Short mmCIF file of C-alpha atoms in Angstrom, two decimals:
data_model
loop_
_atom_site.label_atom_id
_atom_site.label_comp_id
_atom_site.label_asym_id
_atom_site.label_seq_id
_atom_site.Cartn_x
_atom_site.Cartn_y
_atom_site.Cartn_z
CA UNK A 1 89.74 119.98 68.33
CA UNK A 2 89.50 121.65 71.62
CA UNK A 3 91.75 124.37 72.89
CA UNK A 4 92.62 124.56 76.71
CA UNK A 5 92.62 128.24 77.46
CA UNK A 6 94.57 130.18 80.11
CA UNK A 7 91.99 130.63 82.89
CA UNK A 8 93.31 134.26 83.40
CA UNK A 9 92.77 135.15 79.64
CA UNK A 10 89.19 134.02 79.57
CA UNK A 11 87.05 136.93 78.13
CA UNK A 12 84.63 138.87 80.13
CA UNK A 13 81.30 137.03 80.14
CA UNK A 14 82.95 133.66 79.48
CA UNK A 15 81.02 130.71 81.14
CA UNK A 16 83.67 127.95 81.10
CA UNK A 17 84.29 128.14 84.82
CA UNK A 18 80.48 128.55 85.52
CA UNK A 19 79.76 125.43 83.82
CA UNK A 20 82.62 123.77 85.41
CA UNK A 21 81.20 124.52 88.72
CA UNK A 22 77.87 123.15 87.73
CA UNK A 23 79.29 119.91 86.57
CA UNK A 24 81.29 119.45 89.73
CA UNK A 25 78.12 119.88 91.77
CA UNK A 26 76.33 117.42 89.55
CA UNK A 27 79.28 114.89 89.64
CA UNK A 28 79.09 115.12 93.51
CA UNK A 29 75.57 113.92 93.70
CA UNK A 30 76.53 110.63 91.98
CA UNK A 31 77.60 107.73 94.18
CA UNK A 32 81.18 106.84 94.74
CA UNK A 33 80.57 103.61 93.04
CA UNK A 34 79.80 105.46 89.81
CA UNK A 35 83.09 105.92 87.79
CA UNK A 36 81.98 109.26 86.52
CA UNK A 37 81.38 110.73 90.06
CA UNK A 38 83.63 113.28 91.57
CA UNK A 39 84.74 110.89 94.27
CA UNK A 40 85.47 108.11 91.91
CA UNK A 41 87.57 110.29 89.71
CA UNK A 42 89.53 111.83 92.59
CA UNK A 43 90.21 108.37 94.08
CA UNK A 44 91.83 107.27 90.88
CA UNK A 45 94.60 109.65 91.87
CA UNK A 46 94.70 108.64 95.46
CA UNK A 47 92.41 107.56 98.30
CA UNK A 48 92.48 106.85 101.93
CA UNK A 49 89.29 106.15 103.80
CA UNK A 50 90.91 107.56 107.13
CA UNK A 51 91.45 111.08 105.96
CA UNK A 52 88.75 113.65 106.82
CA UNK A 53 88.26 114.78 103.17
CA UNK A 54 86.88 111.40 102.29
CA UNK A 55 84.38 111.32 105.15
CA UNK A 56 80.96 110.33 103.77
CA UNK A 57 82.22 108.76 100.62
CA UNK A 58 80.81 105.28 101.35
CA UNK A 59 79.68 103.05 99.89
CA UNK A 60 82.66 102.21 97.96
CA UNK A 61 83.42 100.06 94.95
CA UNK A 62 84.66 96.44 95.50
CA UNK A 63 88.18 96.08 96.65
CA UNK A 64 88.96 94.31 93.40
CA UNK A 65 87.67 97.46 91.39
CA UNK A 66 89.59 99.79 93.64
CA UNK A 67 92.79 97.72 93.13
CA UNK A 68 92.60 98.09 89.45
CA UNK A 69 91.47 101.77 89.10
CA UNK A 70 92.20 103.66 92.37
CA UNK A 71 95.47 104.91 93.83
CA UNK A 72 97.02 104.87 90.53
CA UNK A 73 98.76 108.33 90.12
CA UNK A 74 102.41 107.94 88.89
CA UNK A 75 104.81 110.02 91.08
CA UNK A 76 108.67 109.93 91.09
CA UNK A 77 108.60 108.09 87.76
CA UNK A 78 109.08 108.73 84.00
CA UNK A 79 105.32 107.86 83.82
CA UNK A 80 104.34 111.03 86.02
CA UNK A 81 103.65 113.14 82.67
CA UNK A 82 101.89 110.60 80.54
CA UNK A 83 99.77 109.10 83.30
CA UNK A 84 98.41 112.56 84.32
CA UNK A 85 97.89 113.47 80.60
CA UNK A 86 95.64 110.36 80.38
CA UNK A 87 93.90 111.03 83.56
CA UNK A 88 93.08 114.59 82.60
CA UNK A 89 91.84 113.54 79.12
CA UNK A 90 89.26 111.20 80.47
CA UNK A 91 88.10 113.66 83.39
CA UNK A 92 87.59 116.46 80.75
CA UNK A 93 85.58 114.07 78.74
CA UNK A 94 83.43 113.25 81.70
CA UNK A 95 82.98 116.83 82.82
CA UNK A 96 82.18 117.80 79.21
CA UNK A 97 79.51 115.10 78.91
CA UNK A 98 78.00 116.16 82.32
CA UNK A 99 77.79 119.77 81.21
CA UNK A 100 76.06 118.71 77.78
CA UNK A 101 73.54 116.82 80.06
CA UNK A 102 72.85 119.93 82.04
CA UNK A 103 72.10 122.02 78.85
CA UNK A 104 75.49 123.41 78.43
CA UNK A 105 77.94 124.02 75.38
CA UNK A 106 79.31 120.94 73.47
CA UNK A 107 82.77 122.37 73.07
CA UNK A 108 83.86 122.81 76.77
CA UNK A 109 87.43 122.41 77.50
CA UNK A 110 89.38 122.35 80.72
CA UNK A 111 91.30 125.60 81.19
CA UNK A 112 94.79 125.77 82.62
CA UNK A 113 96.16 128.08 85.39
CA UNK A 114 99.49 129.53 84.42
CA UNK A 115 100.80 130.66 87.83
CA UNK A 116 104.13 131.22 86.30
CA UNK A 117 103.08 134.04 84.13
CA UNK A 118 105.16 136.96 85.37
CA UNK A 119 103.29 139.49 83.14
CA UNK A 120 100.11 138.81 85.18
CA UNK A 121 100.21 140.14 88.72
CA UNK A 122 97.53 137.95 89.77
CA UNK A 123 98.93 134.77 88.28
CA UNK A 124 100.04 133.14 91.44
CA UNK A 125 96.50 133.59 93.12
CA UNK A 126 93.94 130.94 92.74
CA UNK A 127 91.23 132.30 90.28
CA UNK A 128 88.53 134.22 92.08
CA UNK A 129 85.84 131.65 90.83
CA UNK A 130 87.48 129.03 93.13
CA UNK A 131 87.34 131.09 96.24
CA UNK A 132 84.17 133.30 96.06
CA UNK A 133 81.85 132.59 97.45
CA UNK A 134 83.82 130.49 100.09
CA UNK A 135 81.21 128.15 100.82
CA UNK A 136 79.51 124.91 99.62
CA UNK A 137 77.23 126.88 97.19
CA UNK A 138 80.26 127.25 95.08
CA UNK A 139 81.19 124.00 93.23
CA UNK A 140 84.91 125.21 92.89
CA UNK A 141 85.43 125.95 96.41
CA UNK A 142 86.79 123.40 99.11
CA UNK A 143 87.59 123.84 102.64
CA UNK A 144 90.86 123.68 104.17
CA UNK A 145 93.17 125.37 101.63
CA UNK A 146 96.14 126.80 103.55
CA UNK A 147 96.92 129.61 100.99
CA UNK A 148 95.32 131.13 97.95
CA UNK A 149 98.65 132.65 96.80
CA UNK A 150 101.71 130.79 95.99
CA UNK A 151 105.29 132.63 96.76
CA UNK A 152 107.18 133.47 93.46
CA UNK A 153 110.03 131.06 94.13
CA UNK A 154 107.62 128.00 94.16
CA UNK A 155 106.42 128.57 90.54
CA UNK A 156 109.71 129.22 88.60
CA UNK A 157 110.35 127.14 85.62
CA UNK A 158 114.04 126.09 85.86
CA UNK A 159 112.85 122.52 85.07
CA UNK A 160 112.56 123.78 81.38
CA UNK A 161 116.46 124.05 81.26
CA UNK A 162 116.75 120.31 81.72
CA UNK A 163 117.42 118.50 78.52
CA UNK A 164 117.24 114.87 79.34
CA UNK A 165 113.77 113.39 79.86
CA UNK A 166 115.07 110.81 82.25
CA UNK A 167 117.85 110.96 84.88
CA UNK A 168 118.32 110.74 88.65
CA UNK A 169 121.31 113.06 89.30
CA UNK A 170 123.62 110.12 90.51
CA UNK A 171 124.12 107.74 87.78
CA UNK A 172 123.14 110.42 85.19
CA UNK A 173 122.19 114.10 85.25
CA UNK A 174 118.70 115.13 86.52
CA UNK A 175 115.72 114.42 84.21
CA UNK A 176 112.93 116.58 83.18
CA UNK A 177 110.23 113.92 83.39
CA UNK A 178 111.62 111.65 85.99
CA UNK A 179 113.73 108.45 86.49
CA UNK A 180 113.14 105.23 84.41
CA UNK A 181 110.84 103.13 86.49
CA UNK A 182 108.00 100.53 86.43
CA UNK A 183 104.56 101.42 87.89
CA UNK A 184 105.30 103.92 90.82
CA UNK A 185 102.50 105.13 92.70
CA UNK A 186 104.61 106.95 95.26
CA UNK A 187 108.18 107.37 96.39
CA UNK A 188 111.24 107.48 94.09
CA UNK A 189 113.19 110.43 92.68
CA UNK A 190 110.93 113.29 91.51
CA UNK A 191 111.65 114.65 88.07
CA UNK A 192 112.50 118.35 87.81
CA UNK A 193 109.03 119.36 86.50
CA UNK A 194 107.43 117.37 89.20
CA UNK A 195 109.59 118.89 91.88
CA UNK A 196 109.02 122.46 90.77
CA UNK A 197 106.50 123.81 90.31
CA UNK A 198 104.16 120.62 90.46
CA UNK A 199 104.93 119.69 94.11
CA UNK A 200 105.36 123.18 95.31
CA UNK A 201 101.91 124.30 94.02
CA UNK A 202 100.32 121.26 95.75
CA UNK A 203 101.84 121.89 99.16
CA UNK A 204 101.81 125.63 99.02
CA UNK A 205 97.91 125.47 98.60
CA UNK A 206 97.65 122.76 101.16
CA UNK A 207 94.31 121.41 102.34
CA UNK A 208 93.30 118.46 100.24
CA UNK A 209 95.78 119.64 97.59
CA UNK A 210 98.69 118.96 99.95
CA UNK A 211 98.17 115.21 100.00
CA UNK A 212 98.18 112.97 96.82
CA UNK A 213 95.53 110.88 98.43
CA UNK A 214 93.01 113.84 98.58
CA UNK A 215 94.45 116.28 96.03
CA UNK A 216 91.91 115.63 93.34
CA UNK A 217 89.06 116.48 95.46
CA UNK A 218 90.07 120.14 94.86
CA UNK A 219 88.79 121.43 91.75
CA UNK A 220 91.75 123.64 91.18
CA UNK A 221 93.88 120.42 91.09
CA UNK A 222 92.53 119.96 87.36
CA UNK A 223 93.74 123.30 86.21
CA UNK A 224 97.18 122.79 87.91
CA UNK A 225 97.71 119.64 86.11
CA UNK A 226 96.54 121.13 82.88
CA UNK A 227 99.40 123.57 83.30
CA UNK A 228 101.84 120.88 84.04
CA UNK A 229 100.53 118.91 80.99
CA UNK A 230 100.92 122.18 78.90
CA UNK A 231 104.58 122.62 80.17
CA UNK A 232 105.44 119.28 78.85
CA UNK A 233 104.54 120.37 75.40
CA UNK A 234 106.45 123.84 75.93
CA UNK A 235 109.51 121.66 76.83
CA UNK A 236 109.25 119.59 73.75
CA UNK A 237 108.99 122.69 71.64
CA UNK A 238 112.25 124.04 72.97
CA UNK A 239 115.52 123.39 70.98
CA UNK A 240 118.39 121.32 72.32
CA UNK A 241 117.44 117.63 71.95
CA UNK A 242 114.42 117.38 74.22
CA UNK A 243 112.56 114.39 73.36
CA UNK A 244 110.42 111.75 74.99
CA UNK A 245 111.86 108.27 75.97
CA UNK A 246 112.03 105.89 73.07
CA UNK A 247 112.02 102.63 75.05
CA UNK A 248 109.13 100.24 74.62
CA UNK A 249 108.74 99.97 78.53
CA UNK A 250 107.69 103.53 78.36
CA UNK A 251 105.88 103.76 74.94
CA UNK A 252 103.76 100.57 75.44
CA UNK A 253 102.88 100.58 79.10
CA UNK A 254 99.10 100.48 79.76
CA UNK A 255 97.06 102.50 82.21
CA UNK A 256 93.46 101.96 82.84
CA UNK A 257 90.72 104.67 83.22
CA UNK A 258 86.85 105.12 82.54
CA UNK A 259 85.45 107.03 79.70
CA UNK A 260 82.35 109.44 79.90
CA UNK A 261 80.05 106.32 79.50
CA UNK A 262 81.53 104.81 82.63
CA UNK A 263 83.16 102.12 80.57
CA UNK A 264 86.76 100.74 81.06
CA UNK A 265 89.22 102.45 78.78
CA UNK A 266 93.10 102.39 78.44
CA UNK A 267 95.95 104.37 77.09
CA UNK A 268 99.84 103.86 76.54
CA UNK A 269 102.31 106.55 76.70
CA UNK A 270 102.78 106.51 72.84
CA UNK A 271 99.07 107.09 72.34
CA UNK A 272 99.19 110.50 74.29
CA UNK A 273 102.47 111.90 73.14
CA UNK A 274 100.65 114.25 70.64
CA UNK A 275 97.78 116.09 72.38
CA UNK A 276 95.95 116.42 68.92
CA UNK A 277 95.62 112.52 69.01
CA UNK A 278 94.17 112.25 72.59
CA UNK A 279 90.43 111.31 72.39
CA UNK A 280 89.03 114.07 70.47
CA UNK A 281 92.26 115.94 70.39
CA UNK A 282 93.37 119.36 72.07
CA UNK A 283 95.87 122.08 72.04
CA UNK A 284 96.95 124.71 74.48
CA UNK A 285 96.42 128.42 73.93
CA UNK A 286 99.59 129.99 72.75
CA UNK A 287 101.43 126.60 72.52
CA UNK A 288 102.06 124.99 69.15
CA UNK A 289 102.29 121.26 68.99
CA UNK A 290 105.53 120.27 67.45
CA UNK A 291 106.92 116.75 66.79
CA UNK A 292 107.14 115.09 70.17
CA UNK A 293 107.46 111.66 68.65
CA UNK A 294 110.57 112.52 66.48
CA UNK A 295 113.52 110.59 67.74
CA UNK A 296 116.56 110.85 65.77
CA UNK A 297 120.42 110.87 66.56
CA UNK A 298 120.54 114.35 65.12
CA UNK A 299 118.16 115.68 67.85
CA UNK A 300 120.82 114.69 70.30
CA UNK A 301 123.84 115.65 68.48
CA UNK A 302 124.48 118.62 70.91
CA UNK A 303 123.37 117.07 74.21
CA UNK A 304 125.66 114.92 76.39
CA UNK A 305 123.76 113.11 79.08
CA UNK A 306 126.45 110.67 79.89
CA UNK A 307 128.20 112.77 82.46
CA UNK A 308 129.58 110.39 85.24
CA UNK A 309 128.58 111.62 88.65
CA UNK A 310 130.42 110.62 91.89
CA UNK A 311 129.72 111.12 95.48
CA UNK A 312 131.69 113.98 97.04
CA UNK A 313 129.97 114.62 100.26
CA UNK A 314 127.41 113.17 102.67
CA UNK A 315 125.97 113.37 106.23
CA UNK A 316 127.07 110.52 108.33
CA UNK A 317 123.66 110.00 109.89
CA UNK A 318 119.94 110.80 109.32
CA UNK A 319 118.46 114.42 109.69
CA UNK A 320 115.19 115.09 111.37
CA UNK A 321 113.50 118.24 110.42
CA UNK A 322 111.29 120.27 112.67
CA UNK A 323 109.62 123.81 113.10
CA UNK A 324 113.14 125.62 113.44
CA UNK A 325 116.08 125.73 111.11
CA UNK A 326 118.06 122.51 110.67
CA UNK A 327 121.74 122.61 109.78
CA UNK A 328 123.35 119.58 108.32
CA UNK A 329 127.23 119.36 107.91
CA UNK A 330 128.31 117.31 104.83
CA UNK A 331 131.78 115.97 105.32
CA UNK A 332 133.93 115.08 102.35
CA UNK A 333 133.95 111.36 101.43
CA UNK A 334 137.35 109.90 102.34
CA UNK A 335 137.29 107.07 99.73
CA UNK A 336 140.48 107.63 97.49
CA UNK A 337 138.19 106.55 94.54
CA UNK A 338 135.39 108.92 95.33
CA UNK A 339 137.15 111.82 97.31
CA UNK A 340 136.78 114.76 95.09
CA UNK A 341 137.47 118.28 96.79
CA UNK A 342 134.27 120.22 96.60
CA UNK A 343 136.30 123.41 95.75
CA UNK A 344 137.24 121.68 92.42
CA UNK A 345 133.80 122.31 90.86
CA UNK A 346 134.71 124.13 87.58
CA UNK A 347 134.86 121.89 84.38
CA UNK A 348 137.64 123.36 82.45
CA UNK A 349 136.65 121.68 79.23
CA UNK A 350 133.38 123.76 79.08
CA UNK A 351 132.35 127.21 79.93
CA UNK A 352 129.93 126.21 82.66
CA UNK A 353 130.03 125.08 86.30
CA UNK A 354 130.67 121.23 86.79
CA UNK A 355 127.35 119.51 87.45
CA UNK A 356 126.82 119.31 91.32
CA UNK A 357 123.52 117.72 92.65
CA UNK A 358 122.27 117.91 96.31
CA UNK A 359 120.35 114.73 97.20
CA UNK A 360 117.85 114.18 99.93
CA UNK A 361 117.60 110.42 100.25
CA UNK A 362 115.29 108.06 101.83
CA UNK A 363 112.91 110.84 102.99
CA UNK A 364 110.13 109.41 105.23
CA UNK A 365 107.55 111.22 107.40
CA UNK A 366 103.96 111.65 108.47
CA UNK A 367 101.12 114.08 107.85
CA UNK A 368 101.49 116.97 105.32
CA UNK A 369 104.82 118.84 106.17
CA UNK A 370 105.38 122.38 104.72
CA UNK A 371 107.62 123.30 102.00
CA UNK A 372 111.20 123.49 103.33
CA UNK A 373 113.79 126.17 102.01
CA UNK A 374 117.41 125.15 101.45
CA UNK A 375 120.49 127.24 101.78
CA UNK A 376 124.09 126.56 101.46
CA UNK A 377 126.92 127.85 103.82
CA UNK A 378 124.54 130.44 105.08
CA UNK A 379 126.50 132.84 107.17
CA UNK A 380 125.78 133.02 110.82
CA UNK A 381 126.01 136.70 111.09
CA UNK A 382 123.09 137.68 108.75
CA UNK A 383 123.46 139.38 105.57
CA UNK A 384 121.83 138.65 102.28
CA UNK A 385 120.27 135.34 102.94
CA UNK A 386 118.99 134.81 99.48
CA UNK A 387 122.38 134.72 98.03
CA UNK A 388 122.67 131.31 99.60
CA UNK A 389 119.29 129.94 98.52
CA UNK A 390 119.82 126.55 96.83
CA UNK A 391 116.19 125.64 96.31
CA UNK A 392 113.27 123.98 97.93
CA UNK A 393 111.84 120.77 98.72
CA UNK A 394 108.26 119.90 99.34
CA UNK A 395 107.88 116.26 100.30
CA UNK A 396 104.60 115.98 98.61
CA UNK A 397 103.11 112.47 99.62
CA UNK A 398 105.77 111.83 102.17
CA UNK A 399 103.46 109.74 104.29
CA UNK A 400 102.22 107.50 101.59
CA UNK A 401 105.79 106.93 100.39
CA UNK A 402 106.71 105.97 103.81
CA UNK A 403 103.89 103.37 104.13
CA UNK A 404 104.68 99.85 102.50
CA UNK A 405 102.00 98.71 100.13
CA UNK A 406 101.62 96.75 96.84
CA UNK A 407 102.97 99.82 95.07
CA UNK A 408 106.06 100.74 97.16
CA UNK A 409 108.41 99.43 99.89
CA UNK A 410 107.83 102.31 102.04
CA UNK A 411 111.62 103.40 101.99
CA UNK A 412 110.27 106.98 101.16
CA UNK A 413 111.10 109.70 98.67
CA UNK A 414 114.15 111.23 96.96
CA UNK A 415 114.56 114.70 96.04
CA UNK A 416 117.47 116.40 94.20
CA UNK A 417 118.48 119.97 93.61
CA UNK A 418 120.94 121.04 90.92
CA UNK A 419 123.19 123.38 92.88
CA UNK A 420 126.08 123.65 90.17
CA UNK A 421 125.71 127.51 89.86
CA UNK A 422 125.41 128.23 93.37
CA UNK A 423 128.52 126.14 94.50
CA UNK A 424 130.52 127.69 91.74
CA UNK A 425 129.61 131.16 93.05
CA UNK A 426 130.11 130.29 96.76
CA UNK A 427 133.59 128.95 96.00
CA UNK A 428 134.84 132.57 96.03
CA UNK A 429 133.15 133.65 99.25
CA UNK A 430 135.35 133.98 102.49
CA UNK A 431 133.30 131.33 104.34
CA UNK A 432 133.86 128.62 101.83
CA UNK A 433 135.11 125.26 103.40
CA UNK A 434 136.94 122.90 101.15
CA UNK A 435 136.17 119.94 103.43
CA UNK A 436 132.58 120.68 104.39
CA UNK A 437 129.24 121.91 103.07
CA UNK A 438 126.58 123.27 105.38
CA UNK A 439 123.07 122.80 104.58
CA UNK A 440 120.37 124.85 106.15
CA UNK A 441 116.72 123.55 105.73
CA UNK A 442 114.01 125.98 107.07
CA UNK A 443 110.17 125.38 107.06
CA UNK A 444 108.42 127.94 104.92
CA UNK A 445 105.40 128.05 107.39
CA UNK A 446 104.39 126.58 110.69
CA UNK A 447 104.73 122.76 111.01
CA UNK A 448 101.50 120.92 111.94
CA UNK A 449 101.65 119.00 115.01
CA UNK A 450 101.05 115.67 113.21
CA UNK A 451 103.64 116.25 110.61
CA UNK A 452 107.16 115.05 110.54
CA UNK A 453 110.05 114.59 108.16
CA UNK A 454 113.28 112.37 108.44
CA UNK A 455 115.94 112.38 105.87
CA UNK A 456 117.93 109.12 105.73
CA UNK A 457 120.98 110.95 104.22
CA UNK A 458 121.84 114.34 102.49
CA UNK A 459 124.59 113.84 99.89
CA UNK A 460 126.32 115.68 96.99
CA UNK A 461 127.14 114.06 93.66
CA UNK A 462 129.54 115.98 91.11
CA UNK A 463 131.11 115.54 87.92
#
């Protein structure tokens, strides 16, 4: 059984990344029509021939083959975690087989990049092997990355505090793994782990990584997703009723891939719940494998996921984001059935703030926008700005989600931020308004000329 190791804890002289680089170079030599080639594997996640990163990829497989195997990544869906686990498993198998053919070790395993490790001052920086040398002689380098280092707020792990696997923050609390869906290649509500840190890391690095249609062309993509896969197991190991879905529509759903021999292969979510049972099996360094398939009533005895949420405030029109700060004013919903004063946000029955979720609905756009930071009731006269920070949104894959296809309607994405603690704190501030919530949205870096974001509605749902 393999152990996927922390890339920053590989010992001196370790050859894991050196062999990975050699395998990438070899896989890039294979034609795009070869399922074990670098291009084919990346296209399974996403592909668009018009994007510059795909220049020179032709000839391509038949359209029938592309329809079955390419553009299959699951986002905004409860399949986000199992699909990417399957994807990594077969990719790792292909790379390992390539390494053996090149004369390398038979036990090669994909490492993971733990960018959230606060004990490592270098954790948020892409490992040096991926940036030095910064030219085509390095199989792990790719042109176009915007940044090699990710700001701290974009790698926090608040998602691990989310107990239910599924949820949308409107009809139920937010979910760790995403909302219950069918096949969902793009669009929809992003689960908490997908929103942060997954999406943030993609967009913060930028370049190929900033767009789902090119992301897997960057070799760091695979270490990033190994870490996301690891965090799924970390979450399952925590107490409090954290369990995977038990519906057959999740457990038995099939996805198709190719193995190291280039033959068609498939997995269901149920088959990949336990990493020790995935292909030849693997574990993560420092992360024991518990019982992810254990689903009992007792596991949920202390968890209440049935909290009814009601809309309490919303914008009256769409919001367009640009290169400067945008402020949206959310007025209280006047409906007698739904009108809940935003000041009444403390649930007296429990010793915690009432659940309050900020939503960005029907988000459409073009290009690769930057991450946007969100603040609530930010004072106009300066002061400690971070005291009003509500979270960030990345809009990873917004252009694809805005384009109608066989996979989605083109209605865009949906992001949600849990603002319960912040709203509860702001209620005592002098600039609190019972009938209005001011939402400030600021780009974290310069906005590309070809990038745009339009939010259909910003709303608040509360207990």
